[in-house]
CSV table of C-alpha atoms in Angstrom, one decimal:
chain,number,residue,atom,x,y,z
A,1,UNK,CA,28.0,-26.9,-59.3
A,2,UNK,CA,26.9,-26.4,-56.0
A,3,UNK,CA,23.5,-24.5,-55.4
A,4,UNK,CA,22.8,-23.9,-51.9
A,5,UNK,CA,23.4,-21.4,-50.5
A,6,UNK,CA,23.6,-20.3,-46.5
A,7,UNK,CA,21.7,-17.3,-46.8
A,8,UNK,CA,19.9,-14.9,-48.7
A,9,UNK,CA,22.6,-12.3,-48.8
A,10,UNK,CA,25.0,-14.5,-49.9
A,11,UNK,CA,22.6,-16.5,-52.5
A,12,UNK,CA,22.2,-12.8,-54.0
A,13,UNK,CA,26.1,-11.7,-54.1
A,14,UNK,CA,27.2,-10.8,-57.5
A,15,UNK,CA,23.8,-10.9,-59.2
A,16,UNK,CA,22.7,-7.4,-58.3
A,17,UNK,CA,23.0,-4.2,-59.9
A,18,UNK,CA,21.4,-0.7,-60.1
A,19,UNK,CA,18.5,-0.1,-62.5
A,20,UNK,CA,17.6,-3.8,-63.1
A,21,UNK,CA,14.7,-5.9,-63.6
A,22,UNK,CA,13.9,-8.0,-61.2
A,23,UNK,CA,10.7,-10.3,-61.6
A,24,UNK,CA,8.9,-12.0,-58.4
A,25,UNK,CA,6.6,-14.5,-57.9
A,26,UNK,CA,3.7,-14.5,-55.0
A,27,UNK,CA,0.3,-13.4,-55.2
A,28,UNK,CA,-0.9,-11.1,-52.9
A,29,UNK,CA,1.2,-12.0,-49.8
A,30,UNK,CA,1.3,-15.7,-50.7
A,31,UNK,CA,3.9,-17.6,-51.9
A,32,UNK,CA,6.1,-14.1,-52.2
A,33,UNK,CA,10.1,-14.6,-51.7
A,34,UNK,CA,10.3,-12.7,-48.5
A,35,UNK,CA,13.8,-13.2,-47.6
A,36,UNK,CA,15.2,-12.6,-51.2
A,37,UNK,CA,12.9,-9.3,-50.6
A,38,UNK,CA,14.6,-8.4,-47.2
A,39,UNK,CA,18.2,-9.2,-48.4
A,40,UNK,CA,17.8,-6.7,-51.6
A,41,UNK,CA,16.8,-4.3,-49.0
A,42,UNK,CA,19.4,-4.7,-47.0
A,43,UNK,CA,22.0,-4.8,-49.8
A,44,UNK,CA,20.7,-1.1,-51.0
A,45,UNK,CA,20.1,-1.6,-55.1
A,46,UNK,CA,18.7,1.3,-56.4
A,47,UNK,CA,16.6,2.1,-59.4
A,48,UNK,CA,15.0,-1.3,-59.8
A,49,UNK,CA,12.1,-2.1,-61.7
A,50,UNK,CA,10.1,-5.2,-60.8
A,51,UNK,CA,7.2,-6.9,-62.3
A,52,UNK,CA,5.5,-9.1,-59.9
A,53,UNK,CA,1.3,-9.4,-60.0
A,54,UNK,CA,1.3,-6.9,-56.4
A,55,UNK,CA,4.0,-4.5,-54.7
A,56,UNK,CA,3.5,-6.1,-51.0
A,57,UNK,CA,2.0,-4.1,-48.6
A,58,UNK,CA,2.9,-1.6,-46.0
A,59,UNK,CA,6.2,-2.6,-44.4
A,60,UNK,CA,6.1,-6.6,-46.0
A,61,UNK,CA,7.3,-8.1,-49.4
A,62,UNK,CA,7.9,-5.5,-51.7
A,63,UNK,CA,6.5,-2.8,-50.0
A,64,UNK,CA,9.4,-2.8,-47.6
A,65,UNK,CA,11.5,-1.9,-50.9
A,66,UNK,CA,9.0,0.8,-51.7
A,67,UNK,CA,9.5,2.0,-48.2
A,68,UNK,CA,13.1,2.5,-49.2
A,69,UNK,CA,13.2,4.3,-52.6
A,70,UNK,CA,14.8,1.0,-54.0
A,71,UNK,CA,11.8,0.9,-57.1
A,72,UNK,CA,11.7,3.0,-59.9
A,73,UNK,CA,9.2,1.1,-61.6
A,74,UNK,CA,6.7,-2.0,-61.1
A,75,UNK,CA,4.6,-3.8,-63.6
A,76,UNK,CA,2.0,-5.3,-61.9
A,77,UNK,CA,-1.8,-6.2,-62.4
A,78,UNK,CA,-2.9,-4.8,-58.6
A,79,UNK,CA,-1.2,-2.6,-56.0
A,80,UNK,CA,-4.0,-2.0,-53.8
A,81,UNK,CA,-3.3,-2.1,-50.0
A,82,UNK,CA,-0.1,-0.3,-50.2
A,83,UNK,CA,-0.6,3.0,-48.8
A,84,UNK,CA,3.1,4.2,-49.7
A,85,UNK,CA,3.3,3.2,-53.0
A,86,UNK,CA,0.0,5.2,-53.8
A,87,UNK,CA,1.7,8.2,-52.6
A,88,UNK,CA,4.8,7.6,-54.3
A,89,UNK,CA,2.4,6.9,-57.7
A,90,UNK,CA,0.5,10.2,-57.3
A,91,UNK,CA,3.2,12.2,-56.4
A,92,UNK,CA,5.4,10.9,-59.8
A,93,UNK,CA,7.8,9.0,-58.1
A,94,UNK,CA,7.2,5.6,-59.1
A,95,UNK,CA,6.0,4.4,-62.6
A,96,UNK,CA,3.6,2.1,-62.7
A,97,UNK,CA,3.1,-0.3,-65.8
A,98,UNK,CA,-0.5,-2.1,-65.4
A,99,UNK,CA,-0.6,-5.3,-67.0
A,100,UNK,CA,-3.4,-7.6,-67.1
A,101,UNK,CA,-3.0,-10.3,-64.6
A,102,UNK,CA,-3.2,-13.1,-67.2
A,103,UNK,CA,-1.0,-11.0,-70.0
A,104,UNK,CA,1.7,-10.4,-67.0
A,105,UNK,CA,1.9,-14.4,-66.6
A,106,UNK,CA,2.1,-15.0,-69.9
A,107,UNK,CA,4.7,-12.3,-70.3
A,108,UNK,CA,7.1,-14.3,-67.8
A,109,UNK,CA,6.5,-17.5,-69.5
A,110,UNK,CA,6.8,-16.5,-73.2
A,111,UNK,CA,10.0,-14.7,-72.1
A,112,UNK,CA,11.5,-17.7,-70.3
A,113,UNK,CA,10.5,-20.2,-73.4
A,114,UNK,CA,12.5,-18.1,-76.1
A,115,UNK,CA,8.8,-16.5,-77.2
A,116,UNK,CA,9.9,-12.6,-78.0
A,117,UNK,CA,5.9,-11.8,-78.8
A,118,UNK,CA,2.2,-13.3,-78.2
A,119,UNK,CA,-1.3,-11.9,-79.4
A,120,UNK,CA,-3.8,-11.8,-77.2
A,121,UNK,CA,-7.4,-10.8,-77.4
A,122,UNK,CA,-7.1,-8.9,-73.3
A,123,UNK,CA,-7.2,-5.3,-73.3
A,124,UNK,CA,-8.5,-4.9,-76.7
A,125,UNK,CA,-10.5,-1.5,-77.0
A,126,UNK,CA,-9.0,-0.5,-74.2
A,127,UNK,CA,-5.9,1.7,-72.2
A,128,UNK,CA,-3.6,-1.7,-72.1
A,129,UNK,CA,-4.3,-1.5,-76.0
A,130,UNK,CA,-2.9,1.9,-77.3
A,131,UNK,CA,0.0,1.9,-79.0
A,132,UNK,CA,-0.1,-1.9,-79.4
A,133,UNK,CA,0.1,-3.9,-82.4
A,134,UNK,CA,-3.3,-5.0,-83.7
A,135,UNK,CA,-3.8,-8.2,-85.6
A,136,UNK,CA,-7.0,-10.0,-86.7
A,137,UNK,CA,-7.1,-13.6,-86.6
A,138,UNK,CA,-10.6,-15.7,-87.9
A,139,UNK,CA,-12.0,-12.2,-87.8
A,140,UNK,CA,-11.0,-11.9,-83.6
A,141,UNK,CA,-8.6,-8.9,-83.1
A,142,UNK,CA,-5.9,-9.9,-80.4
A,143,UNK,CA,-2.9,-6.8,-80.0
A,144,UNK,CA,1.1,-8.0,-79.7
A,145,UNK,CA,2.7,-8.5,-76.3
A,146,UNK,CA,6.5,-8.8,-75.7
A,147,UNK,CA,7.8,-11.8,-73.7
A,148,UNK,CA,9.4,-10.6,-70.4
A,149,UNK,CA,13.2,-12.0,-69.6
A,150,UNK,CA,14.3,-10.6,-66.4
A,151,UNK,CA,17.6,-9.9,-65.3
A,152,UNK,CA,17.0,-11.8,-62.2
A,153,UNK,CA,13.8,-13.5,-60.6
A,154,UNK,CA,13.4,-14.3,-57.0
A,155,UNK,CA,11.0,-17.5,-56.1
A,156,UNK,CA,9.6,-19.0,-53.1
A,157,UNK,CA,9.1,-22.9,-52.9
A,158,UNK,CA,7.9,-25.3,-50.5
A,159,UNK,CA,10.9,-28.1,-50.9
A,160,UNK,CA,13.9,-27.7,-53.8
A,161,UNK,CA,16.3,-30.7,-53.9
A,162,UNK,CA,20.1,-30.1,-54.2
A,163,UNK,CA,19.5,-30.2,-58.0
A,164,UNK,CA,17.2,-27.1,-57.8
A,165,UNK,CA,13.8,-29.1,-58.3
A,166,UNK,CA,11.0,-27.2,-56.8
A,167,UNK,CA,7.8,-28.3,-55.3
A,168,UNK,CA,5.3,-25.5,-54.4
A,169,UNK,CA,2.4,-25.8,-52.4
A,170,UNK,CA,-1.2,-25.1,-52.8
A,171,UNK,CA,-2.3,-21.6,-54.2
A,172,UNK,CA,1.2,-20.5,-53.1
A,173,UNK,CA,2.6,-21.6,-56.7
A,174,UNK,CA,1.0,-18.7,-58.5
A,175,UNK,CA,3.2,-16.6,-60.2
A,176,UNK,CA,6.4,-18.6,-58.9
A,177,UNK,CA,7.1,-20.8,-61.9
A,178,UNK,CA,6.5,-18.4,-64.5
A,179,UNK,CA,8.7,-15.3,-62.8
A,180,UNK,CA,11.2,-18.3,-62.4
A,181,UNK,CA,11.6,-19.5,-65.7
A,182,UNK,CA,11.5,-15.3,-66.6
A,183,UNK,CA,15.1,-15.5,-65.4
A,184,UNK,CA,18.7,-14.7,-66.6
A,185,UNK,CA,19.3,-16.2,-63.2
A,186,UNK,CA,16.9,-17.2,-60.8
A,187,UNK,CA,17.2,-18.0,-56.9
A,188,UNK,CA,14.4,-20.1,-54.7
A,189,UNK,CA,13.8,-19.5,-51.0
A,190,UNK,CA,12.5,-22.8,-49.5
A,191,UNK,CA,11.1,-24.3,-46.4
A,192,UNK,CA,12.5,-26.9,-46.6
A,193,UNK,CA,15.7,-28.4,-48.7
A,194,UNK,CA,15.2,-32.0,-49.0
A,195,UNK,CA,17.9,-34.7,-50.0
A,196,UNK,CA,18.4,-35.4,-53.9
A,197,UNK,CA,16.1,-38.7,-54.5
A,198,UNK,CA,13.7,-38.0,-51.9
A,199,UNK,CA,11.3,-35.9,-54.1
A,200,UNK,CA,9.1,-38.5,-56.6
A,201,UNK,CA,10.5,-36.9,-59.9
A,202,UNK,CA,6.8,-37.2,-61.5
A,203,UNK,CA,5.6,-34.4,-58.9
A,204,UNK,CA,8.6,-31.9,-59.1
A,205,UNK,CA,6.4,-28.8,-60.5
A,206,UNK,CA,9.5,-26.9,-61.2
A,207,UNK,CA,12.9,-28.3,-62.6
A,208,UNK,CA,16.2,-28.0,-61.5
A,209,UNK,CA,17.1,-26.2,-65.0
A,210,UNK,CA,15.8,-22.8,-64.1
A,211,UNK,CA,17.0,-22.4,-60.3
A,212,UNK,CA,20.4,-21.4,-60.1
A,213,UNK,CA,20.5,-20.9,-56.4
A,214,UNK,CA,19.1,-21.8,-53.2
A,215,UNK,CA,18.3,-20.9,-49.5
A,216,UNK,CA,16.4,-22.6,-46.9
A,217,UNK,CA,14.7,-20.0,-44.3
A,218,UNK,CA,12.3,-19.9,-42.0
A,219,UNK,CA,9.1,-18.0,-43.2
A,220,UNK,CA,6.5,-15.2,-41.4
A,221,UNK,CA,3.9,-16.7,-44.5
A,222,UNK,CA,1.7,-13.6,-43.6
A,223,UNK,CA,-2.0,-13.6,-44.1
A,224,UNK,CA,-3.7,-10.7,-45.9
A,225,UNK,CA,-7.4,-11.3,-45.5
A,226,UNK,CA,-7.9,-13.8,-42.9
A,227,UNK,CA,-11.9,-15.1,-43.7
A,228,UNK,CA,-12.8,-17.9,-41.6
A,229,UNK,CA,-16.3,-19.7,-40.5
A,230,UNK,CA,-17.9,-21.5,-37.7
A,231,UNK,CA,-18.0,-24.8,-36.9
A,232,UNK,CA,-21.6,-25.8,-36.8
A,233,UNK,CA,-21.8,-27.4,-33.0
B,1,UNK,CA,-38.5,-3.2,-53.6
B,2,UNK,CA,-35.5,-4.7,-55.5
B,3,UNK,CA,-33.4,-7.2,-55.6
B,4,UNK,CA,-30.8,-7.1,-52.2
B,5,UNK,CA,-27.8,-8.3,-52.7
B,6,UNK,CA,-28.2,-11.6,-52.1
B,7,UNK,CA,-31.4,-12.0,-53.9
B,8,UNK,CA,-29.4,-11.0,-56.8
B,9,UNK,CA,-26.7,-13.4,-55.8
B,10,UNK,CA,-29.3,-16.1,-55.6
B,11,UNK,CA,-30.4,-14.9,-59.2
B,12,UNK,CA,-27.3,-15.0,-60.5
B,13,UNK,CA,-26.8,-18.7,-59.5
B,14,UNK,CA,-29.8,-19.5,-61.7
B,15,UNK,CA,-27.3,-18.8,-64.5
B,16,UNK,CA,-25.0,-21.9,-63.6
B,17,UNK,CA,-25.3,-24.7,-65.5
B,18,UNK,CA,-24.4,-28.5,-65.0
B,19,UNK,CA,-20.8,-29.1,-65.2
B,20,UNK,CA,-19.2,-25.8,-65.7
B,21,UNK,CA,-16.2,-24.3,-64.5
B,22,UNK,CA,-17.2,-21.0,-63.3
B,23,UNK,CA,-15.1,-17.9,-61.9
B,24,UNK,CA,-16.8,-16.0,-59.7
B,25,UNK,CA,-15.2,-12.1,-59.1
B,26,UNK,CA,-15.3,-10.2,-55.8
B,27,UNK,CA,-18.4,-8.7,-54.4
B,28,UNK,CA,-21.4,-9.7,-54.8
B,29,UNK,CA,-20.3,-12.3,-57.2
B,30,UNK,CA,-18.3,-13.7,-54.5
B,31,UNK,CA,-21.6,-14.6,-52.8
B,32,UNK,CA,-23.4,-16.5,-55.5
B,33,UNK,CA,-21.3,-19.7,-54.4
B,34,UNK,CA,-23.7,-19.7,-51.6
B,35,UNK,CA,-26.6,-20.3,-54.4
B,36,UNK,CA,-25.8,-22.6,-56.5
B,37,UNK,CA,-28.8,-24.8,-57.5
B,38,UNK,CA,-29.6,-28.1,-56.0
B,39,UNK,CA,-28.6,-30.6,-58.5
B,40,UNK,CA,-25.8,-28.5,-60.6
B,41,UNK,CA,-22.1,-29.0,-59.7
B,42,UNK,CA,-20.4,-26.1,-60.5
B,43,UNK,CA,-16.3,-25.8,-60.4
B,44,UNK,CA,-15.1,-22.7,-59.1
B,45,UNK,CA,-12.2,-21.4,-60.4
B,46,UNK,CA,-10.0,-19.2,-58.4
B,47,UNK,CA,-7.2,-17.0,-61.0
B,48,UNK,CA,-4.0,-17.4,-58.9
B,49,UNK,CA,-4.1,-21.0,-59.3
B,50,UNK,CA,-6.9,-23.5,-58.3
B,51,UNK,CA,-9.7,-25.2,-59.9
B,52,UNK,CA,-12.1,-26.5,-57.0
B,53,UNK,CA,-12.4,-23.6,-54.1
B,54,UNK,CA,-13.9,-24.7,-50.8
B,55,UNK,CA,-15.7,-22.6,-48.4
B,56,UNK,CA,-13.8,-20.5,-45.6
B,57,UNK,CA,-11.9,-22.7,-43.2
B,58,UNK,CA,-12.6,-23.7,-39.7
B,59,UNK,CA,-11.1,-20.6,-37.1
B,60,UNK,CA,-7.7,-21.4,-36.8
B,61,UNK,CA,-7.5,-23.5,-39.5
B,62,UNK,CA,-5.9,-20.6,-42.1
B,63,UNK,CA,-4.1,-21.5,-44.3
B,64,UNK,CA,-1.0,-18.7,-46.1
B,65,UNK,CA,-1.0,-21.1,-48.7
B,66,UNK,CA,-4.5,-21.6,-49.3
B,67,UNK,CA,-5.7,-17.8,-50.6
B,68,UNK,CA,-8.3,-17.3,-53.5
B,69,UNK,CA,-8.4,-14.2,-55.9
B,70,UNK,CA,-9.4,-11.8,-52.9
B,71,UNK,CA,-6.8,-13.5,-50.8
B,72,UNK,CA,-9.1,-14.8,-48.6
B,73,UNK,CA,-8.0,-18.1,-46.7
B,74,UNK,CA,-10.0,-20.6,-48.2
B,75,UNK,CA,-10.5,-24.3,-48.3
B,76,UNK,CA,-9.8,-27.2,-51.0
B,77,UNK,CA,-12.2,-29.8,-52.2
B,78,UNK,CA,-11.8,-33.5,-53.6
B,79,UNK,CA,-11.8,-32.7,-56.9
B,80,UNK,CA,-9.4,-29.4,-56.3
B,81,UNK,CA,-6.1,-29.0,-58.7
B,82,UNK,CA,-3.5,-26.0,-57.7
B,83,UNK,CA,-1.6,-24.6,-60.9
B,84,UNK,CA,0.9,-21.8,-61.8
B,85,UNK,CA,-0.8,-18.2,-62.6
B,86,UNK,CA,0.7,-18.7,-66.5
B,87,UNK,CA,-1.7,-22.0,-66.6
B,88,UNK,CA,-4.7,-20.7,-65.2
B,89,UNK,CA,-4.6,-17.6,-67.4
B,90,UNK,CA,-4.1,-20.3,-70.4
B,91,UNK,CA,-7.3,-21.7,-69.4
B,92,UNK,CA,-9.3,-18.7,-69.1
B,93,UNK,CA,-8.0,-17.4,-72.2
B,94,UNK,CA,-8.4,-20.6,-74.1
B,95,UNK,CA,-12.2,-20.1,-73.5
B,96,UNK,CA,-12.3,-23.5,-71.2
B,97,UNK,CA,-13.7,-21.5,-68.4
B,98,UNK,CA,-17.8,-21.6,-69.1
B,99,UNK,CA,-19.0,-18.2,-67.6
B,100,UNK,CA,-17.3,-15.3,-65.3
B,101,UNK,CA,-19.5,-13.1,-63.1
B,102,UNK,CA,-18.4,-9.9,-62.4
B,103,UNK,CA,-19.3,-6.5,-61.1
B,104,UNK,CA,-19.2,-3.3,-63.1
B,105,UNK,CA,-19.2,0.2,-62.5
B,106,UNK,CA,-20.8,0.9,-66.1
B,107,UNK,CA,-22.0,-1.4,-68.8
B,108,UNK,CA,-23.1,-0.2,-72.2
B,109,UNK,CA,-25.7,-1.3,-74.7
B,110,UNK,CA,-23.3,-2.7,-76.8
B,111,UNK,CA,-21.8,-5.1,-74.0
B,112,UNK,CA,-18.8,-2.9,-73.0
B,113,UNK,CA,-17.7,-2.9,-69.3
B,114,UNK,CA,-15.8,-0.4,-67.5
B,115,UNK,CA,-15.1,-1.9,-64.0
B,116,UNK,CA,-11.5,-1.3,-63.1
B,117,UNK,CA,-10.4,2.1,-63.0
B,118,UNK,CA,-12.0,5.9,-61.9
B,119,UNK,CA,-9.7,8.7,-63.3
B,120,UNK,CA,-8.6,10.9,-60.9
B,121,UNK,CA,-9.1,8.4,-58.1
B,122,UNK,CA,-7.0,5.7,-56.6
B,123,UNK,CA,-6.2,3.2,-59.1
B,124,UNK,CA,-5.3,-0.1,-57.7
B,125,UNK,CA,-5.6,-2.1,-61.2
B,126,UNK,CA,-7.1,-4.5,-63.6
B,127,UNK,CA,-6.0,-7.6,-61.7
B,128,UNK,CA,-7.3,-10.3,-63.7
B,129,UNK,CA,-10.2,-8.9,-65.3
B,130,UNK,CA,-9.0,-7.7,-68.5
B,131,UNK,CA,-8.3,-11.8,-68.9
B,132,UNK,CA,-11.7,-13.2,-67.7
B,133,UNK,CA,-14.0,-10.9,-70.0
B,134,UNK,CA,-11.7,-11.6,-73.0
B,135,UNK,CA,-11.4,-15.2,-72.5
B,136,UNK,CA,-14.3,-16.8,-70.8
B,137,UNK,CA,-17.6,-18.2,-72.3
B,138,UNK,CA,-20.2,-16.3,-71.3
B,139,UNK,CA,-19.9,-12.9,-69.0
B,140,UNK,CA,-22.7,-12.1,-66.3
B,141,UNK,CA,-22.4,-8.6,-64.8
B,142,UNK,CA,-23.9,-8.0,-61.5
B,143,UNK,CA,-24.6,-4.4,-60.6
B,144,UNK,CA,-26.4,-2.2,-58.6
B,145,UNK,CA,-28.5,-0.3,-61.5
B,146,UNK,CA,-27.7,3.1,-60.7
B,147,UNK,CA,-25.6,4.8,-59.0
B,148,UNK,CA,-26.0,6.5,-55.6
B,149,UNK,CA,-27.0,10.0,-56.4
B,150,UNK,CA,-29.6,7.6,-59.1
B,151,UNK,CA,-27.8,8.1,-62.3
B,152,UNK,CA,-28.2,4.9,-64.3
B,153,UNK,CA,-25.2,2.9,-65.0
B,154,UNK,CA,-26.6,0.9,-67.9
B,155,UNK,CA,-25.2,3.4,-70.7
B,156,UNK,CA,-25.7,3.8,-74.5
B,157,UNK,CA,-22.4,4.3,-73.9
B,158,UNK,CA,-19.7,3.9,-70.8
B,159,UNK,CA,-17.3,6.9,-69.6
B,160,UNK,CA,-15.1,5.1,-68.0
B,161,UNK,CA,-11.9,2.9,-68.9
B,162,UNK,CA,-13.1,0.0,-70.5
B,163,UNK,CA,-12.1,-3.1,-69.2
B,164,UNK,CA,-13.4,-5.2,-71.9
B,165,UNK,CA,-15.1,-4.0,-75.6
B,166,UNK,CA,-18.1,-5.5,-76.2
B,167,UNK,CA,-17.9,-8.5,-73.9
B,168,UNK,CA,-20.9,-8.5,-71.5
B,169,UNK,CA,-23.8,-11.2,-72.5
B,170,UNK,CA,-25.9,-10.5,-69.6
B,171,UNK,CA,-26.6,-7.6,-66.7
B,172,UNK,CA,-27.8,-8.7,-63.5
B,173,UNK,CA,-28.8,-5.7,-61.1
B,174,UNK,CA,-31.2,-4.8,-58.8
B,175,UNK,CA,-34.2,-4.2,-60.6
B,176,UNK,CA,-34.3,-7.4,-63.2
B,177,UNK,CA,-32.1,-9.2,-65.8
B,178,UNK,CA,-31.0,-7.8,-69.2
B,179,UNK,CA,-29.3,-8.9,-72.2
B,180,UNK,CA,-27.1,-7.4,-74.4
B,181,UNK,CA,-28.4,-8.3,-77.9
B,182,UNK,CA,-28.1,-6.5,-81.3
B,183,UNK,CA,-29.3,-2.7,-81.4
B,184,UNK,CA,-29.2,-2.8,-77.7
B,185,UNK,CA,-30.8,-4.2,-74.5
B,186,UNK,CA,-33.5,-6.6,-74.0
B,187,UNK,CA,-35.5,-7.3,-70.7
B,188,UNK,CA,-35.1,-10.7,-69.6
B,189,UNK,CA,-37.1,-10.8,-66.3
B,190,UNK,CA,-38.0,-7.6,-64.0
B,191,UNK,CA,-37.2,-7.7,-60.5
B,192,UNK,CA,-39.8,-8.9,-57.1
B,193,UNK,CA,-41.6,-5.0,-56.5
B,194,UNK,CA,-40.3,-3.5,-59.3
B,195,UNK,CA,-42.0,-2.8,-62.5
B,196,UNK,CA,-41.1,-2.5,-66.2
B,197,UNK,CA,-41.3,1.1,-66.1
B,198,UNK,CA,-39.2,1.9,-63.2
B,199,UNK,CA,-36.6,-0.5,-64.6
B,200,UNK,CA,-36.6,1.3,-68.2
B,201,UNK,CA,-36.5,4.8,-66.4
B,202,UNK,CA,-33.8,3.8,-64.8
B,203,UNK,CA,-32.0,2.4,-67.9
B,204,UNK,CA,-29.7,5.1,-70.0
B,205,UNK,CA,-29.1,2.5,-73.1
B,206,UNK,CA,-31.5,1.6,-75.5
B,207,UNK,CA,-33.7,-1.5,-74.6
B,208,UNK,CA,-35.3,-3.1,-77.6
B,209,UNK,CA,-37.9,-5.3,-77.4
């Protein structure tokens, strides 16, 4: 079965549909599948909702389907620096389902491994809590989350092989391999798609087995916070 | 005169010990990398996926793959390791992360910390936070001590969200060091200019002694 595909739009045909769930990986603006983002936008689904750790910001990643009503939900850990999603949030619009960052992670992973339910000791005595199972283990109370199996994730990659092997790079990995492996289906954007053999299979940080599709593409890779400092001379 | 910021950056470094993996939040716990002790290596720990962060990069030498917690562009080390999010939460919640410091709106007597959410204002999230206090070793707070109209924000008990119950070992703030310890709070060490009096004035919980 052949995986590449020539473009976004084409790597996405047949997989969407209204009022699905959708999970991304990226971090901030890092590592986010920008061109999956841009082709669900252009292909108009409606009614999505998307768990990914942020919702983009203003006009990039998944603020540009904010921008276009696409999202009726998000489950997320952050949303700061997105002006239009906090209007669409205050004015009841959008739901928003806060997760804790770690909890969200897990959530993908369990999901993707066959795990329906974890306990966890985050959020207990607090909001994330209520209405949550509650559990004592060794006299330490952890509350019940639900793995997370989306209908379809979206994943950005430094190099994939032909097989669907992904290597990520540096803090870009993030929330990548878990959304991935989250998936009924899942499809990687990559820099670069490298010929099968060429990538040492002790360093593939991804395998083949969860990416069902794939699409080379040039990449904007925007900064969010550029911090630098000065070379002492 | 208390504590600046960085003096209570450079006191909160004083709390790093030999050999630890440390995560470090943003704010003025962001700034205690710039004081860690002569003779303690410390590994910094940055929650979307790296063990060993590096100082800022060299202008134009920013990296969009290189981001840490606050996506700043950052740096790698020798000893750095990247990882997915679902690992580095494992590790923080599998208690192999030594000490978090953190900032805090309000902390309580009984170690409860409410940093993440104002009702009624803008509310961008929990981000990791939730995680860190639930999972890691030891957590350090470091506040300003009241707020600015002067209303103490070390509570008998907080009035915000919690983001953890009962999770905060030690408050780092502007006028001196306390610790959370049975039936309350206990001074540990009273800020340069500041006396006991001012600091307990300006402390809403219980202190014991």
């Amino acid at each position: 079965m052949k995986k590449i595909y020539p473009n976004a739009a084409a790597a996405l045909d047949g997989l969407l549909f209204d009022g699905m769930l959708i999970a991304s990986g990226g971090f901030g603006l890092s590592g986010i599948p920008e061109l999956l983002i841009a082709a669900i936008r252009d292909a108009g689904t409606k009614d999505l909702t998307i768990a990914s750790n942020n919702a983009g910001v203003d006009g990039f990643g998944l603020g540009q389907l904010l921008a276009t009503r696409q999202v009726k939900k998000m489950i997320s850990s952050y949303v700061g620096e997105n002006a239009e999603f906090m209007r669409q949030y205050l004015s009841g619009e959008l739901e928003l389902e806060f997760n804790p960052q770690g909890t969200l992670a897990e959530r993908m992973r369990a999901g993707g491994a066959g795990i329906p339910g974890f306990y966890t000791a985050t959020g207990v005595g607090t909001v994330i809590a209520e209405g949550k199972e509650h559990h004592d283990f060794n006299g330490k109370t952890y509350i019940l989350e639900t793995g997370l199996v989306s209908d379809l994730a979206i994943v950005k990659a430094w190099k994939a092989d032909p097989s669907g092997n992904l290597v990520f790079r540096k803090t870009a990995r993030n929330f990548n391999p878990p959304a991935a492996t989250s998936g009924k289906v899942c499809v990687a954007e990559v820099e670069e798609i490298v010929p099968l053999g060429s990538l040492d299979p002790d360093t593939i940080h991804l395998p083949g087995i969860y990416v069902h599709r794939i699409i080379q593409g040039q990449h904007e890779k925007r900064i969010e916070n550029r911090t630098t400092r000065k070379k002492d001379l | 005169m208390a504590w600046d910021r960085n003096q209570m950056a450079e006191r909160a470094g004083r709390e790093l010990q030999d050999g630890w993996y440390v995560n470090l939040g943003i704010g003025i716990p962001t700034l205690v990398a710039n004081y860690i002790p002569e003779g303690v290596n410390v590994t910094l720990q940055s929650e979307n996926g790296m063990l060993g962060m590096g100082p800022f990069p060299f202008e134009g030498e920013e990296d969009a793959d290189l981001i840490n917690a606050g996506k700043q562009t950052i740096t790698e080390l020798p000893q750095t390791a990247y990882f997915d999010s679902a690992q580095s939460f494992a590790m923080i919640r599998g208690g192999k992360i030594a000490m978090a410091i953190l900032g805090a709106m309000e902390v309580a007597e009984n170690g409860d910390l409410a940093n993440w959410m104002i009702p009624g204002k803008l509310v961008k999230g929990m981000g990791g936070a939730m995680d860190l206090v639930a999972g890691v070793g030891r957590v350090v707070v470091v506040m300003d001590h009241t707020s600015k109209h002067g209303e103490s924000k070390v509570l008998k008990a907080c009035t915000l969200p919690l983001t953890g119950k009962g999770v905060v070992n030690r408050i780092i703030s502007n006028l001196g060091v306390l610790d959370v310890v049975p039936g309350g709070l206990k001074i540990v060490e009273v800020a340069e200019g500041v006396t006991e009096a001012e600091l307990r004035a300006a402390t809403e919980g219980t202190i014991v002694d």
